[in-house]
Amino acid sequence: MDAPPPPGKDPFDIDQVFRLLREATADLPKAAMFDLRDRGHASPFEQLVAALISARTRDETTTPVCLRLFARARTPEAMAVLPEAELVDLLQGATFPEPKARDIIALSRRIAEAGAVPDSMDGLQALRGVGPKIAALTLGVGFGKPAISVDIHVHRIANRWGYVATTTPERTMQALLAKLPERYWVEINERLVPFGKSVCTGERPRCSACALLRQCRQVGVGAHR
């Protein structure tokens, strides 16, 4: 049996949380992968490449860099034959353009040879430069398969809610896989990235203006913000 909520709080209801999140993020800029999806770049290959580019790069930079790249090449066959120097130029603005260019060319050649983007976590992570977050985004957004991608926003907010109690994004992913209903596995990243940037920020979160205040346990946050 769940413990009763603290004074001034409602019982934590994950369905209500997501209803509130949809309202709270409706007018906020979208997370890059979902923005690209809605702009017509939803293929597994494009999502894989975009997720790789997004690593340690702000969404505000990721989206225009990817749009510039995809105007030049959108398939593994086209990407694999781009000169590395040209690809580096196309990636300017993103972090680490040189190693990312090498990774993109390598995985593009491998996928072109195989004939398809791998559709499993293990298969994707066998590609050069692809870790759990990139693989999960590719599965969730590119393939429409249930997968949880945990970045710093998902990690921070799920712990602030008191929904999980973990110390790293990797542990948060495992905790969410065990607890979060599968219907929210992809959506949690879609909602919490913009929510984490605009409302539940790393420093000085806007708790007093948050629609989820009565649900959130505000773990590690002053109660009167």
PDB file of N, CA, C and O in Angstrom, residues 165-211:
ATOM      1  N   ALA A 165      14.116   6.978  -7.318  1.00  0.00           N
ATOM      2  CA  ALA A 165      15.167   7.503  -6.439  1.00  0.00           C
ATOM      3  C   ALA A 165      16.485   6.906  -6.912  1.00  0.00           C
ATOM      4  O   ALA A 165      16.884   5.824  -6.489  1.00  0.00           O
ATOM      5  N   THR A 166      17.148   7.613  -7.841  1.00  0.00           N
ATOM      6  CA  THR A 166      18.352   7.090  -8.473  1.00  0.00           C
ATOM      7  C   THR A 166      19.411   8.181  -8.541  1.00  0.00           C
ATOM      8  O   THR A 166      19.116   9.364  -8.353  1.00  0.00           O
ATOM      9  N   THR A 167      20.621   7.773  -8.856  1.00  0.00           N
ATOM     10  CA  THR A 167      21.745   8.716  -8.858  1.00  0.00           C
ATOM     11  C   THR A 167      22.313   8.991 -10.238  1.00  0.00           C
ATOM     12  O   THR A 167      23.096   9.917 -10.391  1.00  0.00           O
ATOM     13  N   THR A 168      21.947   8.220 -11.246  1.00  0.00           N
ATOM     14  CA  THR A 168      22.472   8.419 -12.596  1.00  0.00           C
ATOM     15  C   THR A 168      21.364   8.226 -13.619  1.00  0.00           C
ATOM     16  O   THR A 168      20.368   7.524 -13.348  1.00  0.00           O
ATOM     17  N   PRO A 169      21.503   8.814 -14.820  1.00  0.00           N
ATOM     18  CA  PRO A 169      20.516   8.576 -15.877  1.00  0.00           C
ATOM     19  C   PRO A 169      20.367   7.095 -16.220  1.00  0.00           C
ATOM     20  O   PRO A 169      19.255   6.638 -16.507  1.00  0.00           O
ATOM     21  N   GLU A 170      21.462   6.340 -16.175  1.00  0.00           N
ATOM     22  CA  GLU A 170      21.392   4.915 -16.498  1.00  0.00           C
ATOM     23  C   GLU A 170      20.508   4.174 -15.496  1.00  0.00           C
ATOM     24  O   GLU A 170      19.690   3.321 -15.875  1.00  0.00           O
ATOM     25  N   ARG A 171      20.648   4.511 -14.217  1.00  0.00           N
ATOM     26  CA  ARG A 171      19.817   3.880 -13.187  1.00  0.00           C
ATOM     27  C   ARG A 171      18.376   4.357 -13.272  1.00  0.00           C
ATOM     28  O   ARG A 171      17.445   3.597 -12.991  1.00  0.00           O
ATOM     29  N   THR A 172      18.203   5.616 -13.657  1.00  0.00           N
ATOM     30  CA  THR A 172      16.841   6.109 -13.862  1.00  0.00           C
ATOM     31  C   THR A 172      16.151   5.344 -14.977  1.00  0.00           C
ATOM     32  O   THR A 172      14.967   4.988 -14.865  1.00  0.00           O
ATOM     33  N   MET A 173      16.864   5.077 -16.070  1.00  0.00           N
ATOM     34  CA  MET A 173      16.274   4.309 -17.166  1.00  0.00           C
ATOM     35  C   MET A 173      15.822   2.941 -16.683  1.00  0.00           C
ATOM     36  O   MET A 173      14.701   2.507 -16.982  1.00  0.00           O
ATOM     37  N   GLN A 174      16.648   2.260 -15.914  1.00  0.00           N
ATOM     38  CA  GLN A 174      16.280   0.943 -15.415  1.00  0.00           C
ATOM     39  C   GLN A 174      15.079   1.024 -14.470  1.00  0.00           C
ATOM     40  O   GLN A 174      14.181   0.177 -14.519  1.00  0.00           O
ATOM     41  N   ALA A 175      15.055   2.035 -13.622  1.00  0.00           N
ATOM     42  CA  ALA A 175      13.937   2.194 -12.690  1.00  0.00           C
ATOM     43  C   ALA A 175      12.640   2.492 -13.432  1.00  0.00           C
ATOM     44  O   ALA A 175      11.568   1.965 -13.089  1.00  0.00           O
ATOM     45  N   LEU A 176      12.719   3.331 -14.460  1.00  0.00           N
ATOM     46  CA  LEU A 176      11.522   3.656 -15.236  1.00  0.00           C
ATOM     47  C   LEU A 176      11.041   2.451 -16.049  1.00  0.00           C
ATOM     48  O   LEU A 176       9.830   2.238 -16.190  1.00  0.00           O
ATOM     49  N   LEU A 177      11.967   1.680 -16.583  1.00  0.00           N
ATOM     50  CA  LEU A 177      11.568   0.471 -17.312  1.00  0.00           C
ATOM     51  C   LEU A 177      10.765  -0.466 -16.423  1.00  0.00           C
ATOM     52  O   LEU A 177       9.843  -1.152 -16.884  1.00  0.00           O
ATOM     53  N   ALA A 178      11.097  -0.484 -15.141  1.00  0.00           N
ATOM     54  CA  ALA A 178      10.407  -1.376 -14.207  1.00  0.00           C
ATOM     55  C   ALA A 178       9.088  -0.803 -13.700  1.00  0.00           C
ATOM     56  O   ALA A 178       8.219  -1.564 -13.262  1.00  0.00           O
ATOM     57  N   LYS A 179       8.913   0.519 -13.776  1.00  0.00           N
ATOM     58  CA  LYS A 179       7.775   1.150 -13.098  1.00  0.00           C
ATOM     59  C   LYS A 179       6.831   1.911 -14.013  1.00  0.00           C
ATOM     60  O   LYS A 179       5.611   1.888 -13.809  1.00  0.00           O
ATOM     61  N   LEU A 180       7.365   2.609 -14.990  1.00  0.00           N
ATOM     62  CA  LEU A 180       6.539   3.474 -15.830  1.00  0.00           C
ATOM     63  C   LEU A 180       5.700   2.640 -16.794  1.00  0.00           C
ATOM     64  O   LEU A 180       6.233   1.754 -17.477  1.00  0.00           O
ATOM     65  N   PRO A 181       4.392   2.897 -16.881  1.00  0.00           N
ATOM     66  CA  PRO A 181       3.578   2.171 -17.862  1.00  0.00           C
ATOM     67  C   PRO A 181       4.139   2.333 -19.276  1.00  0.00           C
ATOM     68  O   PRO A 181       4.569   3.419 -19.669  1.00  0.00           O
ATOM     69  N   GLU A 182       4.142   1.251 -20.033  1.00  0.00           N
ATOM     70  CA  GLU A 182       4.778   1.244 -21.351  1.00  0.00           C
ATOM     71  C   GLU A 182       4.212   2.303 -22.278  1.00  0.00           C
ATOM     72  O   GLU A 182       4.931   2.837 -23.137  1.00  0.00           O
ATOM     73  N   ARG A 183       2.962   2.668 -22.116  1.00  0.00           N
ATOM     74  CA  ARG A 183       2.352   3.665 -23.006  1.00  0.00           C
ATOM     75  C   ARG A 183       3.026   5.035 -22.888  1.00  0.00           C
ATOM     76  O   ARG A 183       2.843   5.896 -23.763  1.00  0.00           O
ATOM     77  N   TYR A 184       3.815   5.250 -21.838  1.00  0.00           N
ATOM     78  CA  TYR A 184       4.491   6.527 -21.652  1.00  0.00           C
ATOM     79  C   TYR A 184       5.996   6.458 -21.921  1.00  0.00           C
ATOM     80  O   TYR A 184       6.696   7.453 -21.735  1.00  0.00           O
ATOM     81  N   TRP A 185       6.499   5.327 -22.344  1.00  0.00           N
ATOM     82  CA  TRP A 185       7.944   5.164 -22.489  1.00  0.00           C
ATOM     83  C   TRP A 185       8.550   6.148 -23.472  1.00  0.00           C
ATOM     84  O   TRP A 185       9.612   6.706 -23.212  1.00  0.00           O
ATOM     85  N   VAL A 186       7.924   6.342 -24.607  1.00  0.00           N
ATOM     86  CA  VAL A 186       8.449   7.297 -25.592  1.00  0.00           C
ATOM     87  C   VAL A 186       8.076   8.725 -25.196  1.00  0.00           C
ATOM     88  O   VAL A 186       8.901   9.649 -25.278  1.00  0.00           O
ATOM     89  N   GLU A 187       6.880   8.899 -24.718  1.00  0.00           N
ATOM     90  CA  GLU A 187       6.368  10.240 -24.441  1.00  0.00           C
ATOM     91  C   GLU A 187       7.102  10.936 -23.296  1.00  0.00           C
ATOM     92  O   GLU A 187       7.157  12.172 -23.260  1.00  0.00           O
ATOM     93  N   ILE A 188       7.666  10.175 -22.370  1.00  0.00           N
ATOM     94  CA  ILE A 188       8.303  10.840 -21.225  1.00  0.00           C
ATOM     95  C   ILE A 188       9.435  11.750 -21.681  1.00  0.00           C
ATOM     96  O   ILE A 188       9.612  12.850 -21.150  1.00  0.00           O
ATOM     97  N   ASN A 189      10.191  11.344 -22.680  1.00  0.00           N
ATOM     98  CA  ASN A 189      11.253  12.212 -23.204  1.00  0.00           C
ATOM     99  C   ASN A 189      10.652  13.387 -23.964  1.00  0.00           C
ATOM    100  O   ASN A 189      11.103  14.531 -23.818  1.00  0.00           O
ATOM    101  N   GLU A 190       9.624  13.113 -24.753  1.00  0.00           N
ATOM    102  CA  GLU A 190       8.976  14.178 -25.527  1.00  0.00           C
ATOM    103  C   GLU A 190       8.463  15.293 -24.627  1.00  0.00           C
ATOM    104  O   GLU A 190       8.566  16.483 -24.972  1.00  0.00           O
ATOM    105  N   ARG A 191       7.923  14.929 -23.456  1.00  0.00           N
ATOM    106  CA  ARG A 191       7.338  15.935 -22.565  1.00  0.00           C
ATOM    107  C   ARG A 191       8.360  16.563 -21.625  1.00  0.00           C
ATOM    108  O   ARG A 191       8.334  17.775 -21.378  1.00  0.00           O
ATOM    109  N   LEU A 192       9.249  15.764 -21.065  1.00  0.00           N
ATOM    110  CA  LEU A 192      10.111  16.280 -20.010  1.00  0.00           C
ATOM    111  C   LEU A 192      11.277  17.112 -20.525  1.00  0.00           C
ATOM    112  O   LEU A 192      11.823  17.919 -19.777  1.00  0.00           O
ATOM    113  N   VAL A 193      11.670  16.947 -21.779  1.00  0.00           N
ATOM    114  CA  VAL A 193      12.733  17.812 -22.301  1.00  0.00           C
ATOM    115  C   VAL A 193      12.264  19.276 -22.342  1.00  0.00           C
ATOM    116  O   VAL A 193      12.907  20.150 -21.739  1.00  0.00           O
ATOM    117  N   PRO A 194      11.158  19.601 -23.015  1.00  0.00           N
ATOM    118  CA  PRO A 194      10.734  21.007 -22.980  1.00  0.00           C
ATOM    119  C   PRO A 194      10.303  21.464 -21.590  1.00  0.00           C
ATOM    120  O   PRO A 194      10.571  22.612 -21.203  1.00  0.00           O
ATOM    121  N   PHE A 195       9.669  20.579 -20.830  1.00  0.00           N
ATOM    122  CA  PHE A 195       9.243  20.936 -19.473  1.00  0.00           C
ATOM    123  C   PHE A 195      10.456  21.242 -18.601  1.00  0.00           C
ATOM    124  O   PHE A 195      10.444  22.192 -17.805  1.00  0.00           O
ATOM    125  N   GLY A 196      11.520  20.450 -18.746  1.00  0.00           N
ATOM    126  CA  GLY A 196      12.722  20.655 -17.959  1.00  0.00           C
ATOM    127  C   GLY A 196      13.477  21.912 -18.341  1.00  0.00           C
ATOM    128  O   GLY A 196      14.183  22.495 -17.521  1.00  0.00           O
ATOM    129  N   LYS A 197      13.351  22.334 -19.575  1.00  0.00           N
ATOM    130  CA  LYS A 197      14.032  23.553 -20.014  1.00  0.00           C
ATOM    131  C   LYS A 197      13.301  24.811 -19.571  1.00  0.00           C
ATOM    132  O   LYS A 197      13.935  25.841 -19.299  1.00  0.00           O
ATOM    133  N   SER A 198      11.973  24.734 -19.502  1.00  0.00           N
ATOM    134  CA  SER A 198      11.186  25.946 -19.279  1.00  0.00           C
ATOM    135  C   SER A 198      10.578  26.063 -17.894  1.00  0.00           C
ATOM    136  O   SER A 198      10.346  27.180 -17.421  1.00  0.00           O
ATOM    137  N   VAL A 199      10.304  24.940 -17.229  1.00  0.00           N
ATOM    138  CA  VAL A 199       9.604  24.982 -15.942  1.00  0.00           C
ATOM    139  C   VAL A 199      10.434  24.322 -14.845  1.00  0.00           C
ATOM    140  O   VAL A 199      10.871  24.970 -13.891  1.00  0.00           O
ATOM    141  N   CYS A 200      10.671  23.031 -14.976  1.00  0.00           N
ATOM    142  CA  CYS A 200      11.389  22.282 -13.943  1.00  0.00           C
ATOM    143  C   CYS A 200      12.889  22.292 -14.249  1.00  0.00           C
ATOM    144  O   CYS A 200      13.511  21.267 -14.515  1.00  0.00           O
ATOM    145  N   THR A 201      13.449  23.495 -14.219  1.00  0.00           N
ATOM    146  CA  THR A 201      14.829  23.707 -14.624  1.00  0.00           C
ATOM    147  C   THR A 201      15.812  23.180 -13.577  1.00  0.00           C
ATOM    148  O   THR A 201      15.448  22.958 -12.421  1.00  0.00           O
ATOM    149  N   GLY A 202      17.061  23.015 -14.013  1.00  0.00           N
ATOM    150  CA  GLY A 202      18.068  22.497 -13.101  1.00  0.00           C
ATOM    151  C   GLY A 202      18.314  23.425 -11.926  1.00  0.00           C
ATOM    152  O   GLY A 202      18.431  22.996 -10.780  1.00  0.00           O
ATOM    153  N   GLU A 203      18.414  24.711 -12.207  1.00  0.00           N
ATOM    154  CA  GLU A 203      18.594  25.725 -11.179  1.00  0.00           C
ATOM    155  C   GLU A 203      17.337  26.590 -11.117  1.00  0.00           C
ATOM    156  O   GLU A 203      16.757  26.935 -12.122  1.00  0.00           O
ATOM    157  N   ARG A 204      16.912  26.904  -9.908  1.00  0.00           N
ATOM    158  CA  ARG A 204      15.764  27.787  -9.682  1.00  0.00           C
ATOM    159  C   ARG A 204      14.524  27.338 -10.454  1.00  0.00           C
ATOM    160  O   ARG A 204      13.973  28.080 -11.280  1.00  0.00           O
ATOM    161  N   PRO A 205      14.064  26.111 -10.215  1.00  0.00           N
ATOM    162  CA  PRO A 205      12.837  25.647 -10.891  1.00  0.00           C
ATOM    163  C   PRO A 205      11.639  26.516 -10.519  1.00  0.00           C
ATOM    164  O   PRO A 205      11.558  27.058  -9.410  1.00  0.00           O
ATOM    165  N   ARG A 206      10.714  26.639 -11.442  1.00  0.00           N
ATOM    166  CA  ARG A 206       9.558  27.527 -11.281  1.00  0.00           C
ATOM    167  C   ARG A 206       8.403  26.768 -10.619  1.00  0.00           C
ATOM    168  O   ARG A 206       7.318  26.623 -11.187  1.00  0.00           O
ATOM    169  N   CYS A 207       8.642  26.305  -9.405  1.00  0.00           N
ATOM    170  CA  CYS A 207       7.649  25.460  -8.728  1.00  0.00           C
ATOM    171  C   CYS A 207       6.319  26.178  -8.528  1.00  0.00           C
ATOM    172  O   CYS A 207       5.251  25.582  -8.689  1.00  0.00           O
ATOM    173  N   SER A 208       6.361  27.458  -8.170  1.00  0.00           N
ATOM    174  CA  SER A 208       5.115  28.170  -7.874  1.00  0.00           C
ATOM    175  C   SER A 208       4.235  28.325  -9.098  1.00  0.00           C
ATOM    176  O   SER A 208       3.019  28.525  -8.978  1.00  0.00           O
ATOM    177  N   ALA A 209       4.822  28.209 -10.296  1.00  0.00           N
ATOM    178  CA  ALA A 209       4.055  28.330 -11.536  1.00  0.00           C
ATOM    179  C   ALA A 209       3.817  26.981 -12.201  1.00  0.00           C
ATOM    180  O   ALA A 209       3.317  26.935 -13.324  1.00  0.00           O
ATOM    181  N   CYS A 210       4.133  25.894 -11.498  1.00  0.00           N
ATOM    182  CA  CYS A 210       4.081  24.565 -12.109  1.00  0.00           C
ATOM    183  C   CYS A 210       2.718  23.912 -11.920  1.00  0.00           C
ATOM    184  O   CYS A 210       2.209  23.815 -10.797  1.00  0.00           O
ATOM    185  N   ALA A 211       2.155  23.412 -13.005  1.00  0.00           N
ATOM    186  CA  ALA A 211       0.856  22.735 -12.952  1.00  0.00           C
ATOM    187  C   ALA A 211       0.925  21.398 -12.221  1.00  0.00           C
ATOM    188  O   ALA A 211      -0.111  20.852 -11.834  1.00  0.00           O
TER     189      ALA A 211
END
